[in-house]
Coordinates of C-alpha atoms in Angstrom, one line a residue:
M1 CA 18.0 -42.5 26.7
R2 CA 19.6 -42.4 23.3
L3 CA 17.9 -40.5 20.5
S4 CA 17.6 -43.6 18.4
E5 CA 15.9 -45.4 21.2
A6 CA 13.6 -42.4 21.9
L7 CA 12.7 -42.3 18.2
R8 CA 11.9 -46.0 18.1
V9 CA 9.6 -45.7 21.2
A10 CA 7.9 -42.6 19.6
L11 CA 7.1 -44.5 16.4
R12 CA 5.8 -47.4 18.4
A13 CA 3.6 -45.2 20.5
L14 CA 2.2 -43.4 17.4
S15 CA 1.6 -46.7 15.5
A16 CA -0.4 -48.0 18.5
N17 CA -3.1 -45.5 17.6
K18 CA -2.8 -45.3 13.8
M19 CA -6.2 -43.7 13.1
R20 CA -5.7 -41.0 15.7
S21 CA -2.2 -40.3 14.5
V22 CA -3.4 -40.0 10.9
L23 CA -6.2 -37.6 11.8
T24 CA -3.8 -35.5 13.8
M25 CA -1.4 -35.3 10.9
L26 CA -4.2 -34.3 8.6
G27 CA -4.1 -30.6 9.7
I28 CA -0.4 -30.5 9.0
I29 CA -0.7 -32.3 5.7
I30 CA -3.4 -29.9 4.4
G31 CA -1.5 -26.9 5.7
V32 CA 1.9 -27.8 4.2
G33 CA 0.2 -28.9 0.9
A34 CA -1.6 -25.5 0.7
V35 CA 1.6 -23.6 1.4
I36 CA 3.5 -25.5 -1.3
T37 CA 0.7 -25.1 -3.9
L38 CA 0.0 -21.5 -3.2
L39 CA 3.7 -20.5 -3.1
S40 CA 4.3 -22.4 -6.3
V41 CA 1.4 -20.6 -8.0
G42 CA 2.7 -17.2 -6.7
R43 CA 6.2 -17.9 -8.1
G44 CA 4.6 -19.0 -11.4
V45 CA 2.7 -15.7 -11.6
E46 CA 5.9 -13.8 -10.9
R47 CA 7.8 -15.6 -13.7
Y48 CA 4.8 -15.3 -16.0
V49 CA 4.6 -11.5 -15.6
T50 CA 8.4 -11.2 -16.1
N51 CA 8.3 -13.3 -19.2
Q52 CA 5.4 -11.4 -20.6
F53 CA 7.2 -8.0 -20.2
Q54 CA 10.5 -9.4 -21.6
S55 CA 8.6 -10.8 -24.6
I56 CA 7.6 -7.3 -25.7
G57 CA 11.2 -6.4 -26.6
S58 CA 14.6 -6.2 -25.0
N59 CA 16.2 -3.2 -23.2
L60 CA 13.0 -1.2 -23.9
L61 CA 12.3 2.3 -22.6
F62 CA 8.8 3.8 -22.8
V63 CA 8.3 7.5 -23.3
V64 CA 4.8 8.5 -22.5
P65 CA 3.1 11.9 -22.3
G66 CA 2.4 13.5 -18.9
Q67 CA 4.2 13.1 -15.7
L68 CA 3.7 10.3 -13.1
S69 CA 3.6 11.2 -9.4
S70 CA 5.8 9.4 -6.9
S71 CA 2.8 7.0 -6.2
G72 CA 2.8 6.0 -9.9
S73 CA -0.5 7.7 -10.7
P74 CA -0.6 10.2 -13.6
R75 CA -0.5 13.9 -12.6
A76 CA -1.2 15.1 -16.1
T77 CA -3.7 13.4 -18.3
A78 CA -2.4 13.0 -21.8
S79 CA -5.1 12.2 -24.3
L80 CA -4.4 11.9 -28.1
N81 CA -5.3 15.5 -28.7
R82 CA -3.2 16.8 -25.8
S83 CA -0.2 14.6 -26.2
T84 CA 3.1 16.4 -25.6
L85 CA 5.1 14.0 -27.8
T86 CA 5.6 14.7 -31.5
M87 CA 7.5 13.5 -34.5
S88 CA 10.1 16.3 -33.9
D89 CA 10.9 14.6 -30.5
V90 CA 11.3 11.3 -32.4
E91 CA 13.8 12.8 -34.8
A92 CA 15.7 14.5 -31.9
L93 CA 16.0 11.2 -30.1
R94 CA 17.3 9.5 -33.2
D95 CA 20.4 11.8 -33.2
P96 CA 23.3 9.5 -32.1
A97 CA 25.3 12.5 -30.9
R98 CA 22.5 13.4 -28.4
T99 CA 21.5 9.8 -27.4
P100 CA 24.6 7.6 -27.9
D101 CA 23.1 4.8 -25.8
V102 CA 19.9 4.5 -27.9
I103 CA 20.1 2.2 -30.9
A104 CA 16.5 2.4 -32.1
V105 CA 13.5 4.7 -31.7
A106 CA 9.9 3.7 -32.8
P107 CA 7.0 6.0 -32.3
E108 CA 3.4 4.8 -32.3
L109 CA 0.1 6.6 -32.7
T110 CA -2.6 4.4 -31.3
R111 CA -6.4 4.3 -30.6
F112 CA -9.1 1.7 -30.3
T113 CA -11.4 2.0 -33.3
S114 CA -14.0 0.0 -35.3
V115 CA -12.8 -2.3 -38.0
S116 CA -15.0 -4.3 -40.4
A117 CA -14.7 -6.9 -43.1
G118 CA -17.9 -7.6 -44.9
K119 CA -20.6 -8.1 -42.2
R120 CA -18.2 -8.8 -39.4
D121 CA -16.6 -6.2 -37.2
A122 CA -14.2 -5.9 -34.4
L123 CA -12.8 -3.2 -32.0
P124 CA -9.0 -3.7 -32.0
Q125 CA -6.3 -1.3 -31.1
V126 CA -5.0 0.4 -34.3
G127 CA -1.5 1.7 -34.2
G128 CA 0.3 3.8 -36.7
V129 CA 3.9 2.6 -36.7
E130 CA 7.2 2.7 -38.7
P131 CA 9.2 -0.3 -40.0
A132 CA 11.6 -0.2 -37.0
Y133 CA 8.6 -0.9 -34.7
A134 CA 8.6 -4.7 -35.4
A135 CA 12.2 -5.1 -34.3
V136 CA 11.9 -2.8 -31.3
R137 CA 8.8 -4.5 -30.0
N138 CA 9.9 -8.0 -31.0
W139 CA 6.9 -8.6 -33.4
K140 CA 7.2 -11.6 -35.8
I141 CA 5.3 -12.0 -39.0
A142 CA 3.4 -15.3 -39.5
A143 CA 2.3 -14.5 -43.1
G144 CA 3.0 -11.8 -45.5
R145 CA 5.2 -8.8 -44.6
F146 CA 5.4 -5.9 -42.2
I147 CA 5.2 -2.2 -43.1
T148 CA 8.0 -0.9 -45.2
P149 CA 9.6 2.6 -45.6
E150 CA 7.8 2.9 -49.0
D151 CA 4.5 2.3 -47.2
V152 CA 5.3 5.2 -44.8
I153 CA 6.5 7.6 -47.5
G154 CA 3.5 6.8 -49.7
H155 CA 0.9 7.1 -46.9
A156 CA -0.2 3.6 -48.1
R157 CA -3.5 2.2 -47.0
V158 CA -2.1 -1.2 -45.9
A159 CA -2.5 -3.1 -42.6
V160 CA -0.9 -5.8 -40.6
I161 CA -3.3 -7.6 -38.4
G162 CA -3.1 -9.7 -35.2
Q163 CA -4.4 -13.2 -34.7
S164 CA -7.4 -12.1 -32.6
V165 CA -8.5 -9.8 -35.4
V166 CA -8.1 -12.6 -37.9
N167 CA -10.3 -14.8 -35.8
K168 CA -13.0 -12.2 -35.6
L169 CA -13.0 -10.9 -39.2
F170 CA -12.0 -14.1 -41.0
P171 CA -13.3 -17.0 -38.9
D172 CA -13.7 -19.4 -41.8
N173 CA -9.9 -19.9 -42.3
E174 CA -10.1 -18.1 -45.6
P175 CA -6.9 -16.5 -47.0
V176 CA -6.2 -13.2 -45.3
A177 CA -3.5 -11.8 -47.6
N178 CA -4.8 -9.0 -49.9
Q179 CA -8.2 -9.0 -48.2
T180 CA -9.8 -5.6 -47.7
I181 CA -10.8 -4.3 -44.3
K182 CA -12.3 -1.0 -43.3
I183 CA -10.8 1.0 -40.5
N184 CA -13.1 4.0 -39.6
D185 CA -14.8 3.2 -43.0
I186 CA -11.6 3.7 -44.9
P187 CA -10.5 0.7 -46.9
F188 CA -7.1 -0.9 -46.2
R189 CA -5.4 -3.9 -47.8
V190 CA -4.1 -6.6 -45.5
I191 CA -0.4 -7.3 -46.3
G192 CA 0.6 -9.4 -43.3
V193 CA -0.5 -11.4 -40.2
L194 CA 1.3 -11.2 -36.9
E195 CA 2.4 -14.3 -35.0
K196 CA 0.3 -15.1 -32.0
R197 CA 1.6 -13.5 -28.8
G198 CA -1.3 -14.0 -26.3
G199 CA -2.3 -11.9 -23.4
S200 CA 0.1 -9.9 -21.3
G201 CA 0.2 -7.0 -18.8
F202 CA -0.9 -4.9 -21.8
G203 CA -4.1 -6.9 -22.5
D204 CA -4.7 -9.0 -25.6
E205 CA -1.7 -8.2 -27.7
D206 CA -3.2 -10.2 -30.6
N207 CA -6.0 -7.7 -30.8
Q208 CA -3.9 -5.3 -32.8
I209 CA -3.7 -3.7 -36.3
F210 CA -0.7 -1.8 -37.5
V211 CA -0.8 0.7 -40.3
P212 CA 1.8 3.2 -41.6
I213 CA 2.2 6.0 -39.1
T214 CA 1.8 8.6 -41.8
T215 CA -1.5 7.2 -42.9
A216 CA -2.7 7.1 -39.3
Q217 CA -1.7 10.7 -38.7
S218 CA -3.2 12.1 -41.9
R219 CA -6.2 9.8 -42.5
L220 CA -7.3 7.9 -39.5
F221 CA -6.5 10.0 -36.4
P222 CA -5.6 13.6 -37.6
S223 CA -3.3 14.8 -34.8
R224 CA -1.4 18.0 -35.8
T225 CA -0.3 20.5 -33.2
T226 CA -0.8 24.2 -33.6
S227 CA 2.7 24.4 -35.1
G228 CA 1.8 21.8 -37.7
D229 CA 3.8 18.9 -36.2
Y230 CA 2.2 15.4 -35.8
R231 CA 1.6 14.0 -32.3
V232 CA 2.4 10.5 -31.2
S233 CA 0.9 8.4 -28.4
V234 CA 4.1 6.8 -27.2
I235 CA 7.8 6.5 -28.1
Y236 CA 9.6 3.2 -27.7
A237 CA 13.4 3.5 -27.4
Q238 CA 15.8 0.5 -27.4
A239 CA 19.0 0.9 -25.3
T240 CA 22.3 -0.5 -26.5
S241 CA 22.4 -2.9 -23.5
E242 CA 20.7 -3.6 -20.2
E243 CA 23.6 -2.0 -18.3
R244 CA 23.2 1.3 -20.3
M245 CA 19.4 1.6 -19.8
D246 CA 19.7 4.2 -17.0
D247 CA 22.1 6.3 -19.1
A248 CA 19.8 6.0 -22.1
A249 CA 16.9 7.1 -20.0
D250 CA 18.8 10.2 -18.8
Q251 CA 19.8 11.1 -22.3
I252 CA 16.2 10.8 -23.5
A253 CA 15.0 13.0 -20.7
Q254 CA 17.6 15.6 -21.4
V255 CA 16.8 15.7 -25.1
L256 CA 13.1 16.1 -24.5
R257 CA 13.6 18.8 -21.9
E258 CA 15.6 20.7 -24.6
T259 CA 13.0 20.2 -27.3
H260 CA 10.2 21.2 -24.9
N261 CA 12.1 24.1 -23.4
I262 CA 11.8 22.6 -19.9
T263 CA 14.3 23.9 -17.3
Y264 CA 13.5 21.7 -14.2
S265 CA 12.8 18.0 -14.1
N266 CA 9.8 18.6 -11.9
D267 CA 8.2 20.4 -14.8
D268 CA 8.6 17.5 -17.3
D269 CA 5.5 16.9 -19.4
F270 CA 6.6 13.4 -20.2
T271 CA 7.7 10.2 -18.4
V272 CA 10.5 7.8 -19.3
I273 CA 9.8 4.3 -17.9
S274 CA 12.2 1.4 -18.3
Q275 CA 11.2 -2.2 -18.9
A276 CA 13.0 -3.1 -15.7
D277 CA 10.9 -0.6 -13.8
L278 CA 7.7 -2.3 -15.0
I279 CA 9.0 -5.7 -14.1
S280 CA 10.0 -4.5 -10.7
I281 CA 6.6 -2.9 -10.0
F282 CA 4.7 -6.0 -11.0
G283 CA 7.2 -8.1 -9.2
Q284 CA 6.5 -6.3 -6.0
I285 CA 2.8 -6.7 -6.5
T286 CA 3.0 -10.5 -7.2
G287 CA 5.5 -10.8 -4.4
V288 CA 3.0 -9.4 -1.9
L289 CA 0.3 -11.6 -3.4
T290 CA 2.6 -14.7 -2.9
L291 CA 3.3 -13.7 0.7
F292 CA -0.4 -13.2 1.3
L293 CA -1.3 -16.6 -0.1
G294 CA 1.4 -18.2 2.0
A295 CA 0.2 -16.5 5.1
I296 CA -3.4 -17.7 4.5
A297 CA -2.2 -21.3 4.0
G298 CA 0.0 -20.9 7.1
I299 CA -3.2 -20.5 9.2
S300 CA -4.1 -24.1 8.6
L301 CA -0.7 -25.1 9.9
L302 CA -1.4 -23.4 13.2
V303 CA -4.7 -25.2 13.3
G304 CA -2.9 -28.5 12.7
G305 CA -0.5 -27.5 15.5
I306 CA -3.3 -27.0 17.9
G307 CA -4.6 -30.5 16.9
I308 CA -1.2 -31.9 17.8
M309 CA -1.2 -30.3 21.2
N310 CA -4.7 -31.6 21.9
I311 CA -3.7 -35.2 21.0
M312 CA -0.5 -35.0 22.9
L313 CA -2.3 -33.9 26.0
V314 CA -4.7 -36.8 25.6
S315 CA -1.7 -39.1 25.2
V316 CA -0.1 -37.8 28.4
T317 CA -3.3 -38.5 30.3
E318 CA -3.6 -42.0 28.8
R319 CA 0.0 -42.9 29.5
T320 CA 0.3 -41.4 33.0
R321 CA 0.9 -44.8 34.6
E322 CA 3.6 -45.6 32.0
I323 CA 5.3 -42.3 32.8
G324 CA 5.3 -43.2 36.5
I325 CA 6.8 -46.6 35.8
R326 CA 9.6 -45.1 33.7
K327 CA 10.4 -42.6 36.4
A328 CA 10.3 -45.3 39.0
V329 CA 12.9 -47.3 37.2
G330 CA 15.3 -44.4 36.7
A331 CA 14.0 -42.2 33.8
K332 CA 14.9 -38.6 34.3
R333 CA 12.6 -35.6 33.7
R334 CA 14.7 -34.8 30.6
D335 CA 14.1 -38.3 29.1
V336 CA 10.3 -37.9 29.5
L337 CA 10.4 -34.4 28.0
V338 CA 12.4 -35.5 25.0
Q339 CA 10.2 -38.5 24.5
F340 CA 7.0 -36.6 24.1
L341 CA 8.6 -33.7 22.2
L342 CA 10.0 -36.2 19.8
E343 CA 6.5 -37.8 19.3
A344 CA 5.0 -34.3 18.5
V345 CA 7.8 -33.5 16.1
V346 CA 7.6 -36.9 14.3
L347 CA 3.9 -36.4 13.9
S348 CA 4.5 -33.0 12.4
L349 CA 7.3 -34.0 10.1
I350 CA 5.6 -37.0 8.7
G351 CA 2.6 -34.8 8.0
G352 CA 4.9 -32.3 6.5
F353 CA 6.5 -34.8 4.1
V354 CA 3.1 -36.0 3.0
G355 CA 2.0 -32.4 2.6
I356 CA 5.0 -31.6 0.3
A357 CA 4.0 -34.5 -2.0
L358 CA 0.4 -33.3 -1.9
G359 CA 1.4 -29.7 -2.6
A360 CA 3.6 -30.7 -5.5
L361 CA 0.7 -32.6 -7.0
G362 CA -1.6 -29.6 -6.5
A363 CA 0.9 -27.4 -8.3
F364 CA 1.2 -29.9 -11.1
L365 CA -2.6 -29.9 -11.5
V366 CA -2.8 -26.1 -11.6
S367 CA -0.2 -26.1 -14.4
K368 CA -2.3 -28.6 -16.4
L369 CA -5.4 -26.5 -16.0
Q370 CA -3.8 -23.5 -17.8
S371 CA -1.7 -24.4 -20.9
D372 CA 0.5 -21.3 -20.9
F373 CA 1.0 -21.1 -17.2
Q374 CA 3.7 -23.0 -15.3
T375 CA 3.9 -23.3 -11.5
Y376 CA 7.3 -23.6 -9.8
V377 CA 7.9 -25.7 -6.7
T378 CA 11.1 -24.2 -5.4
L379 CA 13.5 -25.6 -2.8
D380 CA 13.0 -22.6 -0.4
S381 CA 9.3 -23.2 -0.3
I382 CA 9.9 -26.9 0.6
V383 CA 12.4 -26.0 3.3
L384 CA 10.1 -23.3 4.6
A385 CA 7.1 -25.6 4.8
T386 CA 9.1 -28.5 6.3
G387 CA 10.8 -26.2 8.8
F388 CA 7.6 -24.6 9.8
S389 CA 5.8 -27.9 10.3
A390 CA 8.7 -29.1 12.5
A391 CA 8.6 -25.8 14.5
V392 CA 4.8 -26.2 14.9
G393 CA 5.3 -29.7 16.3
L394 CA 8.0 -28.6 18.6
F395 CA 6.1 -25.5 19.8
F396 CA 2.8 -27.2 20.4
G397 CA 4.5 -30.2 21.8
I398 CA 6.3 -28.3 24.6
Y399 CA 3.4 -27.9 26.9
P400 CA 2.2 -31.6 26.8
A401 CA 5.9 -32.8 27.1
T402 CA 6.5 -30.5 30.0
R403 CA 3.4 -31.6 31.8
A404 CA 4.4 -35.2 31.3
A405 CA 7.9 -34.6 32.6
R406 CA 6.6 -32.8 35.8
L407 CA 4.4 -35.7 36.8
N408 CA 5.2 -37.1 40.3
P409 CA 6.1 -40.8 40.0
I410 CA 4.1 -41.8 43.0
D411 CA 1.0 -40.0 41.8
A412 CA 1.5 -41.3 38.3
L413 CA 1.7 -44.9 39.6
R414 CA -1.6 -44.4 41.6
Y415 CA -3.4 -43.1 38.4
E416 CA -6.1 -45.5 37.1

């Protein structure tokens, strides 16, 4: 029997019991739809995390106090008062002769603290920074200006605030410029408002206030070492290019070992983390999450496959006499086997195609529910779902088709 003829017979047999065929396909439809939707959500999460990390700056390296173990957990706790990073380290890293692949260095001294304006208060993260910080961390100003070198030199009591802080302290849309806020009961004049950035892997980035680093070190968070140097919480370094980030990280590590009198890398009291490392770590986590979601959705495909096997066994029983007549007029065992296998695969593929449309619709609805989140229905997820649904139909159709092919023509003709 030709394949086209077998396909025509299969479609006619399935259309003879429309309701049963639709109910059988329902398991495959739901399974494929769930796989497509969940995989698209997983891919959306991966891209969302990547975009969030890329938005904090380009070619960034993070230098933090303490050393991380191979598992990624801190081996040395580095609080503000025990920070191993100082302004002397910052100046050493700014030496182009020692770090030729670093184009910008921006220290930050940060702590969560109380802030008030009139009767309203908030608990933002207050960071003491320098003018280069805005360019390194890709911060944009929505109104006013950022901190200037004059503010740093003069220990000025000025502040640049984020959108979340504006909403908490000035909810009535009143002008923010030149307003006075109190940080740790010390008055500061607002000189600028940051553009809205939203949440990220670092929390709510709009819940920030930036002040001159000298003011933070001398007035807000006194943090001198025993030698009189000022501590910093983290140092951001920007590499000349993405290709030179590893070299820049090695140069930074070497300089800090020299300034800290460290001989062996195992004794480092700091950690240099690249932006690519953070993206890779979170990418692995979201990748495992995507795989897990896909596996859960795949279970429903197996259930749908069992439903196909059950219906095909019923079909073989109902059509026993038909099978006997076909064999009596010359149909071979192979023809009967192909016929029933094709019916199972057709059931599965039709359900798969409907499931793809349903999954794409589900992914679209998820995107609409979250304004700043976009799901991605990729070709590989469609191919995977379609191929898996066809494989399910083929696998669970083998036993019923084999059983039909092995029927004895005489016994089949006698069947009532």
